[in-house]
PDB file of C-alpha atoms in Angstrom:
ATOM      1  CA  MET A   1     129.307 114.864  75.447  1.00  0.00           C
ATOM      2  CA  LYS A   2     125.092 114.287  75.231  1.00  0.00           C
ATOM      3  CA  TYR A   3     126.227 112.495  78.488  1.00  0.00           C
ATOM      4  CA  THR A   4     128.177 114.953  79.759  1.00  0.00           C
ATOM      5  CA  PHE A   5     125.333 117.385  78.708  1.00  0.00           C
ATOM      6  CA  ARG A   6     122.478 115.280  80.738  1.00  0.00           C
ATOM      7  CA  MET A   7     124.246 114.646  83.916  1.00  0.00           C
ATOM      8  CA  ILE A   8     125.052 118.560  84.104  1.00  0.00           C
ATOM      9  CA  CYS A   9     121.490 119.098  83.890  1.00  0.00           C
ATOM     10  CA  GLN A  10     120.161 116.657  86.142  1.00  0.00           C
ATOM     11  CA  PHE A  11     122.751 118.209  88.881  1.00  0.00           C
ATOM     12  CA  VAL A  12     121.321 121.735  88.289  1.00  0.00           C
ATOM     13  CA  LEU A  13     117.618 120.210  88.341  1.00  0.00           C
ATOM     14  CA  MET A  14     118.458 118.640  91.739  1.00  0.00           C
ATOM     15  CA  ALA A  15     120.281 121.412  92.861  1.00  0.00           C
ATOM     16  CA  VAL A  16     116.876 123.407  92.958  1.00  0.00           C
ATOM     17  CA  LEU A  17     114.821 120.882  94.264  1.00  0.00           C
ATOM     18  CA  LEU A  18     117.009 120.259  97.337  1.00  0.00           C
ATOM     19  CA  ALA A  19     117.419 124.206  97.962  1.00  0.00           C
ATOM     20  CA  SER A  20     113.720 124.351  97.467  1.00  0.00           C
ATOM     21  CA  CYS A  21     113.436 121.691 100.367  1.00  0.00           C
ATOM     22  CA  ALA A  22     114.980 124.061 102.650  1.00  0.00           C
ATOM     23  CA  SER A  23     113.244 127.057 101.471  1.00  0.00           C
ATOM     24  CA  TYR A  24     109.698 126.087 101.613  1.00  0.00           C
ATOM     25  CA  LYS A  25     109.977 125.334 104.842  1.00  0.00           C
ATOM     26  CA  GLN A  26     111.071 128.969 105.920  1.00  0.00           C
ATOM     27  CA  ASN A  27     107.439 130.244 106.134  1.00  0.00           C
ATOM     28  CA  ILE A  28     105.560 127.962 108.331  1.00  0.00           C
ATOM     29  CA  MET A  29     104.870 129.852 111.268  1.00  0.00           C
ATOM     30  CA  PHE A  30     104.785 128.834 114.959  1.00  0.00           C
ATOM     31  CA  LYS A  31     106.987 125.817 115.038  1.00  0.00           C
ATOM     32  CA  ILE A  32     106.961 122.896 118.283  1.00  0.00           C
ATOM     33  CA  THR A  33     110.246 122.604 118.847  1.00  0.00           C
ATOM     34  CA  ASP A  34     109.479 120.794 122.109  1.00  0.00           C
ATOM     35  CA  PRO A  35     106.576 118.561 122.254  1.00  0.00           C
ATOM     36  CA  SER A  36     105.974 119.776 126.092  1.00  0.00           C
ATOM     37  CA  GLN A  37     105.050 122.944 124.267  1.00  0.00           C
ATOM     38  CA  ALA A  38     102.034 121.885 123.243  1.00  0.00           C
ATOM     39  CA  THR A  39      99.415 122.105 126.420  1.00  0.00           C
ATOM     40  CA  GLY A  40      96.022 121.830 125.288  1.00  0.00           C
ATOM     41  CA  LEU A  41      93.607 123.961 125.563  1.00  0.00           C
ATOM     42  CA  THR A  42      90.351 121.727 126.728  1.00  0.00           C
ATOM     43  CA  ALA A  43      86.928 122.574 125.401  1.00  0.00           C
ATOM     44  CA  GLU A  44      85.825 125.504 127.540  1.00  0.00           C
ATOM     45  CA  ALA A  45      82.524 125.774 129.783  1.00  0.00           C
ATOM     46  CA  GLU A  46      80.303 128.127 127.911  1.00  0.00           C
ATOM     47  CA  LYS A  47      80.563 132.089 129.573  1.00  0.00           C
ATOM     48  CA  ASN A  48      80.207 135.463 128.845  1.00  0.00           C
ATOM     49  CA  TYR A  49      82.776 137.348 128.440  1.00  0.00           C
ATOM     50  CA  ILE A  50      84.212 139.818 130.712  1.00  0.00           C
ATOM     51  CA  ILE A  51      85.502 143.298 130.247  1.00  0.00           C
ATOM     52  CA  GLN A  52      88.594 144.318 130.239  1.00  0.00           C
ATOM     53  CA  LYS A  53      91.191 146.739 129.748  1.00  0.00           C
ATOM     54  CA  ASN A  54      91.807 148.147 126.459  1.00  0.00           C
ATOM     55  CA  ASP A  55      88.525 146.394 125.147  1.00  0.00           C
ATOM     56  CA  ILE A  56      86.607 149.491 122.737  1.00  0.00           C
ATOM     57  CA  LEU A  57      82.399 149.353 123.531  1.00  0.00           C
ATOM     58  CA  LYS A  58      79.233 150.790 121.763  1.00  0.00           C
ATOM     59  CA  LEU A  59      76.699 151.849 123.681  1.00  0.00           C
ATOM     60  CA  LYS A  60      72.742 152.348 122.559  1.00  0.00           C
ATOM     61  CA  VAL A  61      70.802 154.216 125.042  1.00  0.00           C
ATOM     62  CA  PHE A  62      66.396 154.168 124.486  1.00  0.00           C
ATOM     63  CA  THR A  63      63.848 155.288 126.006  1.00  0.00           C
ATOM     64  CA  ASN A  64      60.182 153.763 127.411  1.00  0.00           C
ATOM     65  CA  HIS A  65      61.736 150.348 127.919  1.00  0.00           C
ATOM     66  CA  GLY A  66      63.295 150.381 124.105  1.00  0.00           C
ATOM     67  CA  GLU A  67      59.989 150.938 122.402  1.00  0.00           C
ATOM     68  CA  LEU A  68      61.995 152.305 119.212  1.00  0.00           C
ATOM     69  CA  ILE A  69      63.492 148.600 118.730  1.00  0.00           C
ATOM     70  CA  ILE A  70      60.190 147.633 118.688  1.00  0.00           C
ATOM     71  CA  ASP A  71      58.142 150.232 116.634  1.00  0.00           C
ATOM     72  CA  PRO A  72      56.517 147.359 114.860  1.00  0.00           C
ATOM     73  CA  ASP A  73      54.465 150.196 112.846  1.00  0.00           C
ATOM     74  CA  LEU A  74      57.133 152.297 112.521  1.00  0.00           C
ATOM     75  CA  LYS A  75      55.594 155.093 113.562  1.00  0.00           C
ATOM     76  CA  LEU A  76      58.422 156.343 116.116  1.00  0.00           C
ATOM     77  CA  LEU A  77      60.893 156.455 113.194  1.00  0.00           C
ATOM     78  CA  LYS A  78      58.530 158.160 111.112  1.00  0.00           C
ATOM     79  CA  GLU A  79      58.502 161.081 113.792  1.00  0.00           C
ATOM     80  CA  ILE A  80      62.478 161.580 113.455  1.00  0.00           C
ATOM     81  CA  PRO A  81      63.666 163.573 110.509  1.00  0.00           C
ATOM     82  CA  PRO A  82      65.811 162.012 108.013  1.00  0.00           C
ATOM     83  CA  GLN A  83      68.657 164.070 108.588  1.00  0.00           C
ATOM     84  CA  VAL A  84      68.582 164.111 111.947  1.00  0.00           C
ATOM     85  CA  ALA A  85      68.803 159.843 112.119  1.00  0.00           C
ATOM     86  CA  ASN A  86      71.310 160.402 109.755  1.00  0.00           C
ATOM     87  CA  THR A  87      73.886 162.499 111.287  1.00  0.00           C
ATOM     88  CA  ARG A  88      73.764 160.604 115.295  1.00  0.00           C
ATOM     89  CA  PRO A  89      77.165 159.655 116.262  1.00  0.00           C
ATOM     90  CA  ASP A  90      77.877 156.236 117.033  1.00  0.00           C
ATOM     91  CA  PRO A  91      81.148 156.571 119.099  1.00  0.00           C
ATOM     92  CA  ASP A  92      82.956 154.455 120.384  1.00  0.00           C
ATOM     93  CA  TYR A  93      83.982 153.966 124.455  1.00  0.00           C
ATOM     94  CA  LEU A  94      87.463 152.963 125.573  1.00  0.00           C
ATOM     95  CA  VAL A  95      88.001 151.369 128.862  1.00  0.00           C
ATOM     96  CA  ASP A  96      90.983 152.414 129.804  1.00  0.00           C
ATOM     97  CA  VAL A  97      94.112 150.898 131.600  1.00  0.00           C
ATOM     98  CA  ASN A  98      92.278 151.952 135.206  1.00  0.00           C
ATOM     99  CA  GLY A  99      89.385 149.550 133.773  1.00  0.00           C
ATOM    100  CA  VAL A 100      86.628 152.982 133.659  1.00  0.00           C
ATOM    101  CA  THR A 101      84.763 153.794 130.875  1.00  0.00           C
ATOM    102  CA  LYS A 102      83.963 157.316 130.191  1.00  0.00           C
ATOM    103  CA  PHE A 103      79.856 158.091 128.863  1.00  0.00           C
ATOM    104  CA  PRO A 104      77.871 160.770 127.856  1.00  0.00           C
ATOM    105  CA  MET A 105      76.202 162.563 130.719  1.00  0.00           C
ATOM    106  CA  ILE A 106      76.572 159.781 133.472  1.00  0.00           C
ATOM    107  CA  GLY A 107      80.638 160.410 133.566  1.00  0.00           C
ATOM    108  CA  GLU A 108      82.888 157.853 134.495  1.00  0.00           C
ATOM    109  CA  LEU A 109      82.558 154.113 135.536  1.00  0.00           C
ATOM    110  CA  LYS A 110      84.601 151.118 136.034  1.00  0.00           C
ATOM    111  CA  LEU A 111      83.619 148.285 134.084  1.00  0.00           C
ATOM    112  CA  GLU A 112      86.451 146.162 134.098  1.00  0.00           C
ATOM    113  CA  GLY A 113      85.676 142.271 135.448  1.00  0.00           C
ATOM    114  CA  LEU A 114      82.146 143.039 134.933  1.00  0.00           C
ATOM    115  CA  THR A 115      79.779 140.597 132.138  1.00  0.00           C
ATOM    116  CA  ILE A 116      77.546 142.838 129.267  1.00  0.00           C
ATOM    117  CA  ARG A 117      74.742 142.195 131.175  1.00  0.00           C
ATOM    118  CA  GLN A 118      76.349 143.341 134.574  1.00  0.00           C
ATOM    119  CA  ALA A 119      77.444 146.365 132.861  1.00  0.00           C
ATOM    120  CA  GLU A 120      74.140 147.078 131.404  1.00  0.00           C
ATOM    121  CA  ALA A 121      72.235 147.180 134.552  1.00  0.00           C
ATOM    122  CA  ILE A 122      74.539 149.671 136.097  1.00  0.00           C
ATOM    123  CA  LEU A 123      74.550 152.104 132.836  1.00  0.00           C
ATOM    124  CA  GLN A 124      70.486 151.604 132.525  1.00  0.00           C
ATOM    125  CA  LYS A 125      70.304 152.573 136.504  1.00  0.00           C
ATOM    126  CA  GLU A 126      72.547 155.810 135.505  1.00  0.00           C
ATOM    127  CA  TYR A 127      70.768 156.666 132.718  1.00  0.00           C
ATOM    128  CA  ASP A 128      67.523 156.334 134.517  1.00  0.00           C
ATOM    129  CA  LYS A 129      68.471 159.457 136.512  1.00  0.00           C
ATOM    130  CA  PHE A 130      68.141 161.419 132.971  1.00  0.00           C
ATOM    131  CA  PHE A 131      65.491 159.468 130.933  1.00  0.00           C
ATOM    132  CA  THR A 132      61.868 157.504 131.460  1.00  0.00           C
ATOM    133  CA  ASP A 133      62.678 153.589 131.662  1.00  0.00           C
ATOM    134  CA  SER A 134      65.781 153.533 130.062  1.00  0.00           C
ATOM    135  CA  PHE A 135      67.014 150.710 127.969  1.00  0.00           C
ATOM    136  CA  VAL A 136      70.701 150.314 127.736  1.00  0.00           C
ATOM    137  CA  VAL A 137      72.339 148.469 124.643  1.00  0.00           C
ATOM    138  CA  LEU A 138      76.445 147.467 125.196  1.00  0.00           C
ATOM    139  CA  GLN A 139      78.157 145.710 122.678  1.00  0.00           C
ATOM    140  CA  TYR A 140      81.583 144.955 122.080  1.00  0.00           C
ATOM    141  CA  ALA A 141      83.553 146.822 119.222  1.00  0.00           C
ATOM    142  CA  ASN A 142      87.010 145.161 119.131  1.00  0.00           C
ATOM    143  CA  LYS A 143      86.601 141.498 120.051  1.00  0.00           C
ATOM    144  CA  ARG A 144      88.489 138.901 117.516  1.00  0.00           C
ATOM    145  CA  VAL A 145      90.804 135.901 116.236  1.00  0.00           C
ATOM    146  CA  PHE A 146      93.351 135.997 114.040  1.00  0.00           C
ATOM    147  CA  VAL A 147      93.355 133.721 110.990  1.00  0.00           C
ATOM    148  CA  LEU A 148      96.791 132.660 109.619  1.00  0.00           C
ATOM    149  CA  GLY A 149      98.326 129.762 107.634  1.00  0.00           C
ATOM    150  CA  ALA A 150      97.021 127.884 104.686  1.00  0.00           C
ATOM    151  CA  THR A 151      93.567 129.951 104.370  1.00  0.00           C
ATOM    152  CA  GLY A 152      95.548 133.427 104.149  1.00  0.00           C
ATOM    153  CA  GLY A 153      95.460 136.293 106.683  1.00  0.00           C
ATOM    154  CA  GLN A 154      92.314 137.046 107.978  1.00  0.00           C
ATOM    155  CA  VAL A 155      90.798 138.892 111.154  1.00  0.00           C
ATOM    156  CA  ILE A 156      87.420 137.281 112.005  1.00  0.00           C
ATOM    157  CA  PRO A 157      85.011 139.252 114.482  1.00  0.00           C
ATOM    158  CA  LEU A 158      83.443 137.069 117.342  1.00  0.00           C
ATOM    159  CA  LEU A 159      80.150 137.726 116.466  1.00  0.00           C
ATOM    160  CA  ASN A 160      78.540 136.457 119.778  1.00  0.00           C
ATOM    161  CA  GLU A 161      80.024 134.984 122.904  1.00  0.00           C
ATOM    162  CA  ASN A 162      80.950 131.600 122.622  1.00  0.00           C
ATOM    163  CA  MET A 163      81.969 131.190 119.427  1.00  0.00           C
ATOM    164  CA  THR A 164      83.844 127.594 118.693  1.00  0.00           C
ATOM    165  CA  LEU A 165      86.830 127.308 116.829  1.00  0.00           C
ATOM    166  CA  ILE A 166      84.399 125.094 113.567  1.00  0.00           C
ATOM    167  CA  GLU A 167      82.545 128.844 113.588  1.00  0.00           C
ATOM    168  CA  VAL A 168      85.731 130.732 113.185  1.00  0.00           C
ATOM    169  CA  LEU A 169      87.662 128.419 110.575  1.00  0.00           C
ATOM    170  CA  ALA A 170      84.452 128.572 108.478  1.00  0.00           C
ATOM    171  CA  LEU A 171      84.299 132.010 108.577  1.00  0.00           C
ATOM    172  CA  SER A 172      87.786 132.693 107.396  1.00  0.00           C
ATOM    173  CA  THR A 173      86.459 130.553 104.504  1.00  0.00           C
ATOM    174  CA  GLY A 174      87.244 126.889 105.602  1.00  0.00           C
ATOM    175  CA  LEU A 175      89.963 124.564 104.905  1.00  0.00           C
ATOM    176  CA  ASN A 176      90.910 124.491 101.510  1.00  0.00           C
ATOM    177  CA  ASN A 177      92.907 121.117  99.967  1.00  0.00           C
ATOM    178  CA  GLU A 178      96.458 123.185 101.076  1.00  0.00           C
ATOM    179  CA  SER A 179      95.099 122.869 104.380  1.00  0.00           C
ATOM    180  CA  LYS A 180      96.038 120.397 107.133  1.00  0.00           C
ATOM    181  CA  ALA A 181      92.976 119.311 108.920  1.00  0.00           C
ATOM    182  CA  HIS A 182      95.156 117.092 111.430  1.00  0.00           C
ATOM    183  CA  ASN A 183      97.745 119.934 112.721  1.00  0.00           C
ATOM    184  CA  ILE A 184      95.832 123.245 113.302  1.00  0.00           C
ATOM    185  CA  ARG A 185      97.133 125.657 116.289  1.00  0.00           C
ATOM    186  CA  VAL A 186      95.406 127.785 118.661  1.00  0.00           C
ATOM    187  CA  ILE A 187      97.772 130.106 120.197  1.00  0.00           C
ATOM    188  CA  ARG A 188      96.308 131.826 123.469  1.00  0.00           C
ATOM    189  CA  GLY A 189      98.385 133.703 125.199  1.00  0.00           C
ATOM    190  CA  GLU A 190     102.049 131.639 125.957  1.00  0.00           C
ATOM    191  CA  GLN A 191      99.518 128.483 125.677  1.00  0.00           C
ATOM    192  CA  ILE A 192      99.463 126.590 122.778  1.00  0.00           C
ATOM    193  CA  THR A 193      97.512 123.691 121.569  1.00  0.00           C
ATOM    194  CA  VAL A 194      97.713 121.544 118.046  1.00  0.00           C
ATOM    195  CA  ALA A 195      94.128 120.796 117.161  1.00  0.00           C
ATOM    196  CA  ASP A 196      93.398 117.696 114.827  1.00  0.00           C
ATOM    197  CA  LEU A 197      90.166 117.648 113.175  1.00  0.00           C
ATOM    198  CA  SER A 198      91.014 115.664 110.807  1.00  0.00           C
ATOM    199  CA  THR A 199      88.416 113.059 112.463  1.00  0.00           C
ATOM    200  CA  PHE A 200      84.927 113.172 114.624  1.00  0.00           C
ATOM    201  CA  GLU A 201      86.290 112.296 117.668  1.00  0.00           C
ATOM    202  CA  GLY A 202      89.133 114.988 117.196  1.00  0.00           C
ATOM    203  CA  TYR A 203      86.379 117.944 116.295  1.00  0.00           C
ATOM    204  CA  LYS A 204      84.190 116.660 119.500  1.00  0.00           C
ATOM    205  CA  LYS A 205      87.598 116.996 121.550  1.00  0.00           C
ATOM    206  CA  ASN A 206      89.309 120.541 120.166  1.00  0.00           C
ATOM    207  CA  ASN A 207      86.285 122.215 118.991  1.00  0.00           C
ATOM    208  CA  MET A 208      86.899 124.815 121.277  1.00  0.00           C
ATOM    209  CA  ILE A 209      85.520 127.924 122.272  1.00  0.00           C
ATOM    210  CA  MET A 210      87.285 131.187 120.991  1.00  0.00           C
ATOM    211  CA  GLN A 211      88.711 134.014 123.066  1.00  0.00           C
ATOM    212  CA  PRO A 212      89.360 137.582 121.803  1.00  0.00           C
ATOM    213  CA  GLY A 213      93.505 137.832 120.912  1.00  0.00           C
ATOM    214  CA  ASP A 214      93.574 133.808 120.172  1.00  0.00           C
ATOM    215  CA  ILE A 215      95.397 133.163 117.074  1.00  0.00           C
ATOM    216  CA  VAL A 216      94.623 129.939 114.789  1.00  0.00           C
ATOM    217  CA  TYR A 217      97.599 128.862 112.093  1.00  0.00           C
ATOM    218  CA  VAL A 218      96.111 126.330 109.456  1.00  0.00           C
ATOM    219  CA  GLU A 219      99.161 124.534 108.831  1.00  0.00           C
ATOM    220  CA  PRO A 220      99.232 124.817 104.993  1.00  0.00           C
ATOM    221  CA  ILE A 221     100.707 120.962 102.870  1.00  0.00           C
ATOM    222  CA  ARG A 222     103.877 122.073 100.860  1.00  0.00           C
ATOM    223  CA  ARG A 223     104.527 120.421  97.900  1.00  0.00           C
ATOM    224  CA  PRO A 224     108.385 121.216  97.545  1.00  0.00           C
ATOM    225  CA  ALA A 225     109.250 119.641  94.061  1.00  0.00           C
ATOM    226  CA  SER A 226     105.819 121.037  92.261  1.00  0.00           C
ATOM    227  CA  GLU A 227     106.518 125.014  93.828  1.00  0.00           C
ATOM    228  CA  ALA A 228     110.415 124.854  92.953  1.00  0.00           C
ATOM    229  CA  LEU A 229     109.629 123.892  89.272  1.00  0.00           C
ATOM    230  CA  ARG A 230     106.873 126.541  89.068  1.00  0.00           C
ATOM    231  CA  ASP A 231     109.324 129.221  90.660  1.00  0.00           C
ATOM    232  CA  TYR A 232     112.608 128.044  89.830  1.00  0.00           C
ATOM    233  CA  GLY A 233     111.158 127.396  86.256  1.00  0.00           C
ATOM    234  CA  PRO A 234     112.828 130.279  84.387  1.00  0.00           C
ATOM    235  CA  ALA A 235     115.895 130.551  86.102  1.00  0.00           C
ATOM    236  CA  VAL A 236     116.048 126.548  84.697  1.00  0.00           C
ATOM    237  CA  SER A 237     115.555 127.240  81.843  1.00  0.00           C
ATOM    238  CA  ILE A 238     118.023 130.076  81.630  1.00  0.00           C
ATOM    239  CA  ILE A 239     120.563 127.224  82.986  1.00  0.00           C
ATOM    240  CA  THR A 240     119.496 124.705  80.321  1.00  0.00           C
ATOM    241  CA  SER A 241     119.846 127.089  77.489  1.00  0.00           C
ATOM    242  CA  LEU A 242     123.868 128.400  78.728  1.00  0.00           C
ATOM    243  CA  THR A 243     125.074 124.715  79.694  1.00  0.00           C
ATOM    244  CA  THR A 244     123.203 123.285  76.050  1.00  0.00           C
ATOM    245  CA  LEU A 245     125.197 126.567  74.253  1.00  0.00           C
ATOM    246  CA  ILE A 246     128.401 125.582  76.331  1.00  0.00           C
ATOM    247  CA  VAL A 247     128.045 122.211  75.065  1.00  0.00           C
ATOM    248  CA  VAL A 248     127.566 123.496  71.723  1.00  0.00           C
ATOM    249  CA  LEU A 249     130.923 125.380  71.731  1.00  0.00           C
ATOM    250  CA  ILE A 250     133.444 122.639  73.643  1.00  0.00           C
ATOM    251  CA  SER A 251     131.734 120.432  70.660  1.00  0.00           C
ATOM    252  CA  ARG A 252     133.175 122.253  67.926  1.00  0.00           C
TER     253      ARG A 252
END
């Protein structure tokens, strides 16, 4: 009877482990079923981002060649009442589906296809019509990369125009012990590449310049047996208790 009980317990445990091996593979994202799908995104030369439709821009305009930005003695800031400085609006400016953005005073401008520097030059000329020696600062507000997988789900803003894969991973807390450094997938539009960062050669080859909207997926290391015992442990205990009770009742 003890032998029968032992066999039943082993059967239940094996069934749970086998089921877990299949279920724990279901949350792996962006699987590559066809190796030809993995087209390499070679490291790109550093370049300025081009303004595109649906971009959100931040605009700041200063006079006197941006004197207020420097203002080493803070004399100019002292002249601005605190209540005015704190209530000054900081609006966003959307590049619409036609590539046009509407700005205060100067109206609509077509900025699609321009770099930030080129757009700043155009805006500066327009604001020179209203201000003395205007100084324009234009920034992106919605350039970001999505990091998923072993590091958790995070949205990483692109702080500058030439951020690399390593920088993005570092901002997402880096790779932990549950990450596969040799299997990092970068999805860009309809292209996907598998980046191997486990070696220095892989780092040199795959540390690409990130682009807005890129998805970085760090495949997690799966340990089905230990995860199954953790998740199904209470169920196994209940089944074992019931099996013990049945065996005891039968043996009487």
